[in-house]
């Protein structure tokens, strides 16, 4: 069988061969004529040479024609296969983002007045955890299963992969509520346990739905609206479907307003920090956790939960994080040997700039790195990739300590404590508040404290609200304590007073910790 590595090169070579053959034939004819001119009866020989030349040329022309036709067909087949390969996602076989968008735009342009279409945006929940726990082969199997379920539930839909773990379907649908019911059936089917390589695969997804033409007849707007609805599904606990509503646009405008105002507040130094004390078992002040507060000149107190998530959606979190870290270092510098805890978000740890920022601020303020603890939530740790781990190790190499906050909420297990670069853990308040009321939580905290102490980790019981909880936490082995029963978040001047022997202030902090 002929092998065609480069059809165009082969065609060029064939044409060269033909020309060379014709030239060779003409040369033979010329030689024949030359030799015939010295011999008698040269005319018959000349005619025979001419006939031979014509037959030779026809032979090569026919061969070249067959080769060209074969090559042309091969090129057509190869180009079609390449086009198909670029049209389909390698892992799942569904349409790529580019082709999906083009297909949907053509469909919406021909939309009949009485026809409705639902754009269903699907984001698989916890794909990274599947990849980390079982490998990318299992992750790809999960993606393929999701698309299989989508094709079974909505066989007539245009289906494409629009992101790493995000898929979209465009399907004809009578009403928005019918689209939500369709999404509900999809989630039900997806929830059924399947097996890959002998392992159970339990999947869930978050869904956002936009409807044409009610919401918009333009695909770009539909994608934007479906994405806003998808965000609502994630914010409300995942594994659910949400229809787009116009209020979401108002929320988005409100978020943009907060983002602009927050940027100005950072640049004008209008934010402030409150510090919640952390004490030892005998009540001595060990350290404090820095908590950002925003007193808006017109809107009053804006709670952290209302502006930090907005900052995390943009690079503004880097600016906010640097302000908090610098202010905490400035405040705590003269309070030797008090430990200062500063919260870092997952968004900050996604960029290498976080290490250089910390190093720069420590140098500018003169704060010793050994007195700073970076607090990250357990969910951040569970979703950390190798780049995030590398940055955390680099921060520890500077001398800072890493604390795992809200421990126990992510079901990470004791083995996680050995592999993750941490120096201390904070037991989530949901366990601490049940001390004395739940024997299981008493045992859990005792076990956590035993493991942490054996590994040389500090353990903090946060959320202490009663004297009984404080006593039980100490009996369980928690050497550091934090909570409203001990002290509410304080101004820095109140912390300085505590260092001088004054009791903590009784005034309640005006924003949630």
Coordinates of C-alpha atoms in Angstrom, one line a residue:
X1 CA 0.0 0.0 0.0
X2 CA 1.3 3.4 -0.9
X3 CA 2.1 5.7 2.1
X4 CA 1.2 9.4 1.8
X5 CA 3.0 11.4 4.4
X6 CA 2.7 14.7 2.4
X7 CA 0.3 14.6 -0.6
X8 CA 1.3 17.9 -1.9
X9 CA 5.0 17.1 -1.9
X10 CA 4.2 13.8 -3.7
X11 CA 2.2 15.6 -6.3
X12 CA 5.1 18.0 -7.0
X13 CA 7.5 15.1 -7.2
X14 CA 5.2 13.4 -9.7
X15 CA 5.1 16.5 -12.0
X16 CA 8.8 16.7 -11.9
X17 CA 9.1 13.1 -12.8
X18 CA 6.8 13.6 -15.8
X19 CA 8.7 16.6 -17.1
X20 CA 12.0 14.7 -16.7
X21 CA 10.5 11.8 -18.6
X22 CA 9.3 14.0 -21.4
X23 CA 12.7 15.7 -21.6
X24 CA 14.3 12.3 -21.7
X25 CA 12.0 11.2 -24.5
X26 CA 12.7 14.3 -26.5
X27 CA 16.4 13.7 -26.0
X28 CA 16.0 10.2 -27.3
X29 CA 14.2 11.5 -30.3
X30 CA 16.9 14.1 -30.9
X31 CA 19.6 11.4 -30.7
X32 CA 17.6 9.2 -33.0
X33 CA 17.4 12.1 -35.6
X34 CA 21.0 12.8 -35.2
X35 CA 22.0 9.2 -35.8
X36 CA 19.5 8.8 -38.6
X37 CA 21.0 11.8 -40.5
X38 CA 24.2 9.7 -41.1
X39 CA 22.3 6.6 -42.2
X40 CA 20.2 5.6 -45.2
X41 CA 16.5 5.2 -44.6
X42 CA 16.3 7.7 -41.8
X43 CA 12.6 8.6 -42.3
X44 CA 11.1 5.3 -41.0
X45 CA 13.4 5.5 -37.9
X46 CA 12.3 9.0 -37.3
X47 CA 8.6 8.1 -37.4
X48 CA 9.2 5.1 -35.1
X49 CA 11.0 7.4 -32.6
X50 CA 8.2 9.9 -32.7
X51 CA 5.6 7.3 -32.1
X52 CA 7.6 5.9 -29.2
X53 CA 7.9 9.4 -27.7
X54 CA 4.1 10.0 -27.9
X55 CA 3.3 6.6 -26.4
X56 CA 5.8 7.2 -23.6
X57 CA 4.3 10.6 -22.9
X58 CA 0.8 9.2 -22.9
X59 CA 1.9 6.4 -20.5
X60 CA 3.3 8.9 -18.0
X61 CA 0.4 11.3 -18.4
X62 CA -2.1 8.5 -17.6
X63 CA -0.1 7.3 -14.6
X64 CA 0.2 10.9 -13.3
X65 CA -3.5 11.4 -13.8
X66 CA -4.4 8.4 -11.7
X67 CA -1.9 9.4 -9.0
X68 CA -3.3 13.0 -8.9
X69 CA -6.9 11.7 -8.5
X70 CA -5.8 9.4 -5.8
X71 CA -3.9 12.0 -4.0
X72 CA -6.7 14.6 -4.3
X73 CA -9.2 12.1 -2.7
X74 CA -6.7 11.3 0.0
X75 CA -6.2 15.0 0.7
X76 CA -10.0 15.6 0.9
X77 CA -10.4 12.7 3.3
X78 CA -7.5 13.8 5.5
X79 CA -8.8 17.4 5.6
X80 CA -12.3 16.2 6.6
X81 CA -10.8 14.0 9.3
X82 CA -8.7 16.9 10.6
X83 CA -11.7 19.2 10.6
X84 CA -13.7 16.7 12.5
X85 CA -10.9 16.3 15.0
X86 CA -10.8 20.0 15.6
X87 CA -14.6 20.1 15.9
X88 CA -14.7 17.5 18.7
X89 CA -13.4 17.5 22.2
X90 CA -10.7 14.9 22.6
X91 CA -11.7 13.6 26.0
X92 CA -15.5 13.5 25.6
X93 CA -16.3 13.6 21.9
X94 CA -18.7 16.5 22.2
X95 CA -18.4 19.8 20.2
X96 CA -15.5 22.1 21.1
X97 CA -16.3 25.5 22.5
X98 CA -15.7 27.3 19.1
X99 CA -17.9 24.9 17.1
X100 CA -20.6 24.8 19.8
X101 CA -20.9 28.6 19.9
X102 CA -21.1 28.8 16.0
X103 CA -23.8 26.1 15.9
X104 CA -25.9 27.8 18.6
X105 CA -25.6 31.2 16.9
X106 CA -26.8 29.7 13.6
X107 CA -29.7 28.1 15.4
X108 CA -30.8 31.3 17.2
X109 CA -30.6 33.3 14.0
X110 CA -33.2 31.1 12.5
X111 CA -35.4 31.1 15.6
X112 CA -39.1 31.0 14.7
X113 CA -41.3 33.5 16.7
X114 CA -43.2 30.7 18.5
X115 CA -40.1 28.6 19.3
X116 CA -38.2 28.7 22.6
X117 CA -34.7 27.5 23.3
X118 CA -33.1 26.8 26.7
X119 CA -29.4 27.3 27.1
X120 CA -28.3 24.9 30.0
X121 CA -24.9 25.6 31.4
X122 CA -23.5 22.6 33.4
X123 CA -20.5 22.7 35.8
X124 CA -19.4 19.4 37.3
X125 CA -18.9 19.7 41.0
X126 CA -15.5 18.7 42.6
X127 CA -13.8 17.5 39.4
X128 CA -10.4 18.5 40.9
X129 CA -10.9 16.3 43.9
X130 CA -11.7 13.3 41.6
X131 CA -8.5 14.0 39.6
X132 CA -6.4 14.4 42.8
X133 CA -7.8 11.3 44.6
X134 CA -8.1 8.8 41.7
X135 CA -6.1 10.3 38.7
X136 CA -7.0 12.0 35.5
X137 CA -8.2 8.8 33.9
X138 CA -11.0 8.7 36.5
X139 CA -11.7 12.4 35.9
X140 CA -12.0 11.9 32.1
X141 CA -14.3 9.0 32.8
X142 CA -16.5 11.3 34.9
X143 CA -16.6 13.9 32.1
X144 CA -17.6 11.2 29.6
X145 CA -20.3 9.9 31.9
X146 CA -21.7 13.4 32.3
X147 CA -21.9 13.9 28.5
X148 CA -23.5 10.4 28.1
X149 CA -26.2 11.3 30.6
X150 CA -26.8 14.6 28.9
X151 CA -27.1 12.9 25.5
X152 CA -29.6 10.4 27.0
X153 CA -31.7 13.0 28.8
X154 CA -31.7 15.5 25.9
X155 CA -30.8 13.6 22.8
X156 CA -31.8 16.4 20.4
X157 CA -29.7 19.1 22.1
X158 CA -26.6 20.8 20.7
X159 CA -23.9 19.7 23.3
X160 CA -20.5 21.2 23.7
X161 CA -17.6 21.5 26.2
X162 CA -17.1 25.2 26.9
X163 CA -14.5 24.9 29.8
X164 CA -12.4 22.5 31.8
X165 CA -15.4 21.1 33.8
X166 CA -18.1 23.1 32.1
X167 CA -20.5 22.0 29.4
X168 CA -23.5 23.6 27.7
X169 CA -26.6 22.4 25.9
X170 CA -28.9 24.3 23.6
X171 CA -32.3 22.6 23.2
X172 CA -35.7 23.5 22.0
X173 CA -38.0 24.0 24.9
X174 CA -41.6 25.3 25.4
X175 CA -41.2 27.2 28.7
X176 CA -38.5 28.1 31.2
X177 CA -40.1 25.9 33.8
X178 CA -39.9 22.9 31.4
X179 CA -36.2 23.6 31.1
X180 CA -35.7 23.5 34.8
X181 CA -37.6 20.2 35.0
X182 CA -35.3 18.9 32.2
X183 CA -32.3 20.0 34.2
X184 CA -33.8 18.2 37.3
X185 CA -34.0 14.9 35.4
X186 CA -30.4 15.3 34.3
X187 CA -29.3 15.9 37.9
X188 CA -31.3 12.8 39.0
X189 CA -29.7 10.6 36.4
X190 CA -26.2 12.0 37.1
X191 CA -26.6 11.2 40.8
X192 CA -26.9 7.5 40.1
X193 CA -23.7 5.6 41.0
X194 CA -21.7 4.2 38.2
X195 CA -18.4 2.3 38.2
X196 CA -15.1 2.9 36.4
X197 CA -12.2 0.5 36.8
X198 CA -14.0 -1.1 39.8
X199 CA -14.4 2.2 41.6
X200 CA -17.8 3.9 42.3
X201 CA -18.3 7.2 40.6
X202 CA -20.8 9.6 42.3
X203 CA -21.2 12.8 40.5
X204 CA -23.2 16.0 40.9
X205 CA -23.3 19.3 38.9
X206 CA -24.4 22.9 39.3
X207 CA -26.7 24.2 36.5
X208 CA -27.6 27.7 35.2
X209 CA -30.4 28.2 32.7
X210 CA -31.2 31.1 30.3
X211 CA -34.2 31.1 27.9
X212 CA -34.5 32.4 24.4
X213 CA -36.2 34.6 23.3
X214 CA -37.6 35.6 26.8
X215 CA -34.2 36.5 28.3
X216 CA -32.4 37.3 25.0
X217 CA -32.1 36.1 21.4
X218 CA -28.4 36.7 21.3
X219 CA -26.2 33.8 22.2
X220 CA -23.5 35.9 24.0
X221 CA -26.1 37.4 26.3
X222 CA -27.7 34.0 26.9
X223 CA -24.3 32.6 28.0
X224 CA -23.8 35.6 30.3
X225 CA -27.2 35.1 31.9
X226 CA -26.8 31.4 32.2
X227 CA -23.5 31.9 33.9
X228 CA -25.1 34.3 36.5
X229 CA -27.7 31.6 37.2
X230 CA -24.9 29.0 37.5
X231 CA -23.2 31.2 40.1
X232 CA -26.4 31.3 42.1
X233 CA -26.5 27.5 42.1
X234 CA -23.0 27.3 43.4
X235 CA -23.6 29.9 46.0
X236 CA -26.6 28.1 47.2
X237 CA -24.9 24.8 47.8
X238 CA -24.3 23.3 44.3
X239 CA -26.0 20.2 42.9
X240 CA -29.0 22.2 41.8
X241 CA -30.5 24.1 38.8
X242 CA -31.3 27.8 38.7
X243 CA -33.2 29.8 36.2
X244 CA -31.9 33.2 35.3
X245 CA -33.8 36.1 36.8
X246 CA -33.5 39.9 36.1
X247 CA -32.7 40.4 39.8
X248 CA -29.3 38.7 39.1
X249 CA -28.4 41.6 36.8
X250 CA -29.2 44.0 39.6
X251 CA -27.0 42.0 42.0
X252 CA -24.2 42.1 39.4
X253 CA -24.6 45.9 39.2
X254 CA -24.5 46.1 43.0
X255 CA -21.3 43.9 43.0
X256 CA -19.7 46.3 40.5
X257 CA -20.6 49.2 42.7
X258 CA -19.1 47.5 45.8
X259 CA -16.0 46.7 43.8
X260 CA -15.5 50.3 42.7
X261 CA -16.1 51.6 46.2
X262 CA -13.9 49.0 47.8
X263 CA -11.0 49.9 45.5
X264 CA -11.3 53.5 46.5
X265 CA -11.5 52.5 50.2
X266 CA -8.3 50.6 49.9
X267 CA -6.4 53.3 48.1
X268 CA -7.7 56.0 50.6
X269 CA -6.9 53.8 53.6
X270 CA -10.5 53.8 54.8
X271 CA -10.6 50.2 55.9
X272 CA -9.7 49.0 59.4
X273 CA -8.7 45.8 61.2
X274 CA -10.3 44.2 64.3
X275 CA -8.3 41.6 66.2
X276 CA -9.8 38.6 68.0
X277 CA -7.6 37.4 70.8
X278 CA -6.2 33.8 71.1
X279 CA -5.3 32.7 74.6
X280 CA -3.5 29.8 76.2
X281 CA -5.1 27.3 78.5
X282 CA -4.3 29.5 81.5
X283 CA -5.8 32.6 79.9
X284 CA -2.6 34.3 78.8
X285 CA -2.7 36.3 75.5
X286 CA -0.9 34.2 72.9
X287 CA -1.9 36.0 69.7
X288 CA -4.8 37.4 67.7
X289 CA -6.5 37.0 64.3
X290 CA -6.7 40.1 62.1
X291 CA -10.2 40.6 60.6
X292 CA -10.9 43.3 58.0
X293 CA -13.7 45.8 58.6
X294 CA -15.2 48.4 56.2
X295 CA -17.1 51.4 57.5
X296 CA -18.6 53.0 54.4
X297 CA -19.1 56.7 54.8
X298 CA -22.7 56.5 53.4
X299 CA -23.8 52.9 53.9
X300 CA -22.3 52.3 57.3
X301 CA -20.8 48.9 58.2
X302 CA -20.4 46.5 55.2
X303 CA -19.9 42.9 56.4
X304 CA -16.8 41.0 55.2
X305 CA -19.1 38.3 53.7
X306 CA -20.6 41.1 51.4
X307 CA -17.4 42.4 50.0
X308 CA -14.7 39.7 50.3
X309 CA -16.4 37.3 47.8
X310 CA -16.7 40.2 45.3
X311 CA -13.0 41.0 45.7
X312 CA -12.2 37.4 45.2
X313 CA -13.9 37.5 41.8
X314 CA -11.3 40.0 40.5
X315 CA -7.7 40.9 41.1
X316 CA -9.0 43.3 43.7
X317 CA -8.4 40.6 46.3
X318 CA -4.7 41.0 45.8
X319 CA -4.9 44.7 46.6
X320 CA -7.1 44.0 49.6
X321 CA -4.9 41.1 50.9
X322 CA -1.8 43.3 50.7
X323 CA -3.5 46.1 52.6
X324 CA -4.6 43.7 55.4
X325 CA -1.2 42.0 55.6
X326 CA 0.7 45.3 55.8
X327 CA -1.6 46.9 58.4
X328 CA -1.5 43.8 60.6
X329 CA 2.4 43.8 60.4
X330 CA 2.5 47.6 61.2
X331 CA 0.1 47.1 64.2
X332 CA 1.8 44.1 65.6
X333 CA 5.4 45.1 65.1
X334 CA 5.9 46.5 68.6
X335 CA 3.8 43.8 70.4
X336 CA 6.6 41.2 70.8
X337 CA 6.1 38.3 71.1
X338 CA 2.4 38.3 70.1
X339 CA 1.5 36.1 67.2
X340 CA -0.6 37.8 64.4
X341 CA -2.8 35.6 62.2
X342 CA -3.8 36.9 58.8
X343 CA -6.3 35.2 56.5
X344 CA -5.3 34.5 52.9
X345 CA -7.9 33.5 50.2
X346 CA -7.6 30.9 47.6
X347 CA -7.5 33.6 44.9
X348 CA -4.3 35.1 46.4
X349 CA -2.5 31.8 46.4
X350 CA -3.2 31.3 42.7
X351 CA -0.5 33.7 41.8
X352 CA 3.3 33.8 42.4
X353 CA 3.0 37.5 43.4
X354 CA 1.8 36.5 46.8
X355 CA 5.2 35.3 47.9
X356 CA 7.0 38.4 46.7
X357 CA 4.3 40.6 48.3
X358 CA 4.8 39.0 51.7
X359 CA 8.6 39.2 51.4
X360 CA 8.3 42.9 50.5
X361 CA 5.9 43.8 53.2
X362 CA 7.9 42.0 55.9
X363 CA 11.0 44.0 54.8
X364 CA 9.2 47.3 54.6
X365 CA 7.5 47.0 58.1
X366 CA 10.3 45.1 59.8
X367 CA 7.9 42.5 61.1
X368 CA 9.6 39.2 62.0
X369 CA 8.2 36.4 59.9
X370 CA 8.2 34.0 62.8
X371 CA 5.4 36.1 64.5
X372 CA 3.1 35.8 61.5
X373 CA 0.6 33.0 60.9
X374 CA -1.1 32.7 57.5
X375 CA -4.6 31.2 57.9
X376 CA -6.2 29.3 55.0
X377 CA -9.5 27.4 55.1
X378 CA -9.6 23.7 54.8
X379 CA -11.5 24.0 51.5
X380 CA -8.5 26.0 50.1
X381 CA -6.2 23.2 51.2
X382 CA -8.4 20.5 49.6
X383 CA -8.4 22.3 46.3
X384 CA -4.7 23.2 46.3
X385 CA -2.7 22.1 43.3
X386 CA 1.0 21.7 43.1
X387 CA 1.5 25.4 42.3
X388 CA -0.4 26.4 45.5
X389 CA 1.6 24.0 47.6
X390 CA 4.8 25.3 46.1
X391 CA 3.8 28.9 47.2
X392 CA 2.8 27.7 50.7
X393 CA 6.2 26.0 51.0
X394 CA 7.9 29.2 49.9
X395 CA 6.0 31.2 52.5
X396 CA 7.1 28.7 55.2
X397 CA 10.7 29.0 53.9
X398 CA 10.5 32.8 54.7
X399 CA 9.7 31.8 58.3
X400 CA 6.0 32.2 58.4
X401 CA 3.7 29.6 59.8
X402 CA 0.6 28.1 58.1
X403 CA -2.6 27.4 60.0
X404 CA -5.5 25.3 58.6
X405 CA -8.7 27.0 59.5
X406 CA -12.2 25.5 59.8
X407 CA -10.7 22.0 60.2
X408 CA -13.2 19.2 60.0
X409 CA -15.7 20.8 57.6
X410 CA -14.1 19.3 54.5
X411 CA -13.7 15.7 55.7
X412 CA -10.0 15.7 54.8
X413 CA -9.0 13.1 57.5
X414 CA -6.0 12.7 59.6
X415 CA -3.8 11.5 56.8
X416 CA -4.1 15.0 55.2
X417 CA -2.2 16.5 58.1
X418 CA 0.9 14.6 57.2
X419 CA 1.0 15.6 53.5
X420 CA 0.1 19.3 53.8
X421 CA 2.6 22.0 54.7
X422 CA 1.0 23.3 58.0
X423 CA 2.0 24.2 61.5
X424 CA -1.3 24.4 63.3
X425 CA -5.0 23.6 62.8
X426 CA -8.2 25.4 64.0
X427 CA -11.0 23.1 64.9
X428 CA -14.2 24.4 63.3
X429 CA -16.6 26.1 65.7
X430 CA -19.4 23.7 64.5
X431 CA -17.7 20.9 66.6
X432 CA -16.6 23.1 69.5
X433 CA -20.1 24.4 70.1
X434 CA -21.3 20.8 70.6
X435 CA -18.8 20.1 73.3
X436 CA -20.6 18.6 76.3
X437 CA -23.7 18.0 74.3
X438 CA -22.4 15.5 71.8
X439 CA -20.2 12.6 72.9
X440 CA -19.1 12.0 69.3
X441 CA -17.8 15.6 69.0
X442 CA -16.1 15.2 72.4
X443 CA -14.3 12.1 71.1
X444 CA -13.5 13.7 67.8
X445 CA -11.9 16.8 69.3
X446 CA -9.9 14.7 71.7
X447 CA -8.6 12.5 68.8
X448 CA -7.7 15.6 66.8
X449 CA -5.8 17.1 69.6
X450 CA -3.9 13.9 70.3
X451 CA -2.9 13.5 66.6
X452 CA -2.0 17.2 66.3
X453 CA 0.1 17.2 69.5
X454 CA 1.9 14.0 68.4
X455 CA 2.7 15.6 65.1
X456 CA 4.0 18.7 66.7
X457 CA 1.1 20.9 65.5
X458 CA -0.6 23.6 67.5
X459 CA -4.3 23.1 67.8
X460 CA -6.8 26.0 68.4
X461 CA -10.4 25.5 69.5
X462 CA -12.3 28.4 67.9
X463 CA -15.9 29.4 68.7
X464 CA -15.6 29.0 72.4
X465 CA -18.9 30.6 73.7
X466 CA -19.2 29.2 77.3
X467 CA -17.1 28.4 80.3
X468 CA -18.0 24.7 80.0
X469 CA -16.8 24.6 76.3
X470 CA -13.5 26.2 77.3
X471 CA -13.0 23.6 80.1
X472 CA -13.9 20.7 77.9
X473 CA -11.7 22.0 75.1
X474 CA -8.7 22.2 77.5
X475 CA -9.5 18.7 78.8
X476 CA -9.5 17.4 75.2
X477 CA -6.0 18.7 74.7
X478 CA -6.5 22.0 73.0
X479 CA -3.8 24.3 74.2
X480 CA -5.0 27.5 72.4
X481 CA -8.5 28.9 72.6
X482 CA -10.5 31.5 70.7
X483 CA -14.1 32.7 70.9
X484 CA -16.6 35.2 72.1
X485 CA -16.5 33.8 75.7
X486 CA -12.8 34.8 75.8
X487 CA -13.0 38.1 73.8
X488 CA -14.8 39.5 70.8
X489 CA -12.8 41.2 68.0
X490 CA -11.1 44.3 69.4
X491 CA -9.4 47.4 68.2
X492 CA -5.7 47.4 68.2
X493 CA -5.6 49.9 71.1
X494 CA -7.7 47.4 73.1
X495 CA -5.2 44.6 72.3
X496 CA -2.4 46.9 73.5
X497 CA -4.4 47.4 76.7
X498 CA -4.7 43.6 77.1
X499 CA -0.9 43.3 76.8
X500 CA -0.6 45.8 79.6
X501 CA -2.9 43.8 81.8
X502 CA -6.3 45.4 81.0
X503 CA -9.3 43.1 80.4
X504 CA -10.7 42.9 76.9
X505 CA -13.4 45.4 76.0
X506 CA -17.0 44.3 76.3
X507 CA -18.4 46.1 73.3
X508 CA -19.6 43.8 70.6
X509 CA -17.8 43.9 67.3
X510 CA -20.1 45.4 64.7
X511 CA -19.3 43.0 61.9
X512 CA -19.3 39.3 61.7
X513 CA -15.9 37.7 62.2

